[in-house]
């Protein structure tokens, strides 16, 4: 309390949760579990991500595919096209990028052979934050910088802990995913689609063949 202004802490969360050390097989199980929960919630179909502010737009899918292939140039091109794309204080394109960046960094840092995912987060984060201040809202630009550094909101952090198998006792994956999807008008769905793309890419980049062919270099 200062000068008559009282500030009360309502909740705490770790913006960069420690996910422990994972084997690729454990990450694969976590990704499948996330896919199941998103499907049950109607945010994922056999055709791909459903809903969100950029439904039907080709670049989110192209971005996800490029990341999973370790195609840095393709990922940067697709990412730069969706910076600031969409309405609101946090445009849908930025929400997707935030979910993607933080997932690549945190899961890449946790899973064995995840160094390519971390390098991809480094390069992609640098590309989308370089001029974010002039291409999107001030809030969205700040969140992009946070995500590029590995900082996540509480709802995203909970989903990543679920994927990594380290959600606290009593918490369920369904609850974590539903809480994320309930954020904002489309922000939660867009963040979830970005998280899924990042999780899938982090897993794909652990495969020996993808690692050796990856164009994400040190």
Tab-separated table of C-alpha atoms in Angstrom, residues 33-34 36-38 158-163 167-168 170-180:
chain	number	residue	atom	x	y	z
A	33	UNK	CA	-3.193	-36.050	-25.439
A	34	UNK	CA	-3.353	-32.372	-26.416
A	36	UNK	CA	-7.424	-35.424	-28.147
A	37	UNK	CA	-8.468	-32.604	-25.811
A	38	UNK	CA	-8.592	-30.029	-28.611
A	158	UNK	CA	-0.810	-24.987	-17.645
A	159	UNK	CA	-1.305	-26.584	-21.069
A	160	UNK	CA	2.453	-26.943	-21.534
A	161	UNK	CA	2.744	-28.611	-18.122
A	162	UNK	CA	-0.030	-30.980	-19.196
A	163	UNK	CA	1.791	-31.846	-22.427
A	167	UNK	CA	0.597	-30.804	-14.222
A	168	UNK	CA	0.012	-30.632	-10.436
A	170	UNK	CA	-5.804	-32.873	-9.177
A	171	UNK	CA	-5.456	-30.878	-12.381
A	172	UNK	CA	-6.647	-32.409	-15.645
A	173	UNK	CA	-5.637	-31.864	-19.215
A	174	UNK	CA	-9.262	-31.218	-20.093
A	175	UNK	CA	-9.435	-28.438	-17.516
A	176	UNK	CA	-6.195	-26.838	-18.701
A	177	UNK	CA	-7.232	-26.882	-22.349
A	178	UNK	CA	-10.743	-25.607	-21.619
A	179	UNK	CA	-9.367	-22.727	-19.551
A	180	UNK	CA	-7.069	-21.738	-22.392
